[in-house]
């Protein structure tokens, strides 16, 4: 999710546009408000999930982009 660009979901077989318009600051701020605080490394997690969110900041410290990674636990995949 990058300011000024339509948001994309990336899959192994190609990208899918989520919204047909470019993102604005308000769009990013709504998402950030739901995620909560970012650590000093610009990362946040969503409690009780494997999902992670990273932010990109401009030189003034304002968030201008987000990367959302969806994690899924697969029982028996690690031993």
Coordinates of C-alpha atoms in Angstrom, one line a residue:
X1 CA 0.0 0.0 0.0
X2 CA 1.9 3.0 -1.3
X3 CA 0.7 6.6 -1.2
X4 CA -0.4 7.8 -4.6
X5 CA -0.8 4.2 -6.1
X6 CA -3.6 1.8 -6.2
X7 CA -3.1 -1.0 -3.6
X8 CA -2.1 -4.4 -4.8
X9 CA -2.3 -8.0 -3.4
X10 CA 0.7 -10.1 -4.7
X11 CA 0.2 -13.8 -5.3
X12 CA 2.5 -16.4 -6.9
X13 CA 0.5 -16.3 -10.1
X14 CA 0.3 -12.5 -10.4
X15 CA -0.8 -9.2 -8.8
X16 CA -4.4 -8.2 -8.1
X17 CA -5.5 -4.6 -7.8
X18 CA -7.6 -4.2 -4.6
X19 CA -8.9 -0.7 -5.3
X20 CA -9.3 1.2 -8.6
X21 CA -7.9 4.5 -7.3
X22 CA -4.7 5.8 -5.8
X23 CA -4.3 5.7 -2.0
X24 CA -4.4 8.9 0.0
X25 CA -3.0 9.8 3.4
X26 CA -6.5 9.1 4.9
X27 CA -6.5 5.5 3.6
X28 CA -3.1 4.8 5.2
X29 CA -4.1 6.5 8.5
X30 CA -7.2 4.3 8.8
X31 CA -5.1 1.2 8.4
X32 CA -2.4 2.4 10.8
X33 CA -5.0 3.2 13.4
X34 CA -6.3 -0.4 13.3
X35 CA -2.8 -1.9 13.4
X36 CA -1.5 0.1 16.4
X37 CA 2.0 1.2 17.3
X38 CA 5.0 0.5 15.2
X39 CA 8.3 -0.4 16.8
X40 CA 11.6 1.4 16.2
X41 CA 12.2 -0.9 13.3
X42 CA 8.9 0.3 11.7
X43 CA 7.2 -3.1 12.2
X44 CA 4.0 -4.1 14.0
X45 CA 2.2 -7.3 14.6
X46 CA -1.4 -8.2 14.9
X47 CA -2.1 -9.9 18.3
X48 CA -2.7 -13.7 18.2
X49 CA -1.9 -13.9 14.5
X50 CA 1.2 -14.5 12.3
X51 CA 0.3 -11.3 10.3
X52 CA 3.0 -8.6 10.2
X53 CA 2.9 -5.0 9.0
X54 CA 5.9 -2.9 8.0
X55 CA 5.7 0.9 7.3
X56 CA 7.8 3.1 5.1
X57 CA 8.2 6.7 6.3
X58 CA 9.2 9.9 4.4
X59 CA 12.0 12.2 5.7
X60 CA 9.5 14.0 7.9
X61 CA 8.6 10.7 9.6
X62 CA 5.1 10.4 8.1
X63 CA 4.0 7.0 6.9
X64 CA 3.8 6.8 3.1
X65 CA 3.6 3.1 2.6
X66 CA 2.6 -0.2 4.2
X67 CA 3.5 -3.8 3.5
X68 CA 1.1 -6.3 5.0
X69 CA 2.1 -9.9 5.2
X70 CA -0.4 -12.6 6.0
X71 CA 0.9 -15.6 7.9
X72 CA -0.7 -19.0 8.2
X73 CA 0.3 -21.7 10.6
X74 CA 0.6 -25.1 9.0
X75 CA 0.5 -27.8 11.7
X76 CA 3.3 -30.4 11.3
X77 CA 5.4 -28.3 8.9
X78 CA 8.2 -27.8 11.5
X79 CA 9.8 -30.5 13.6

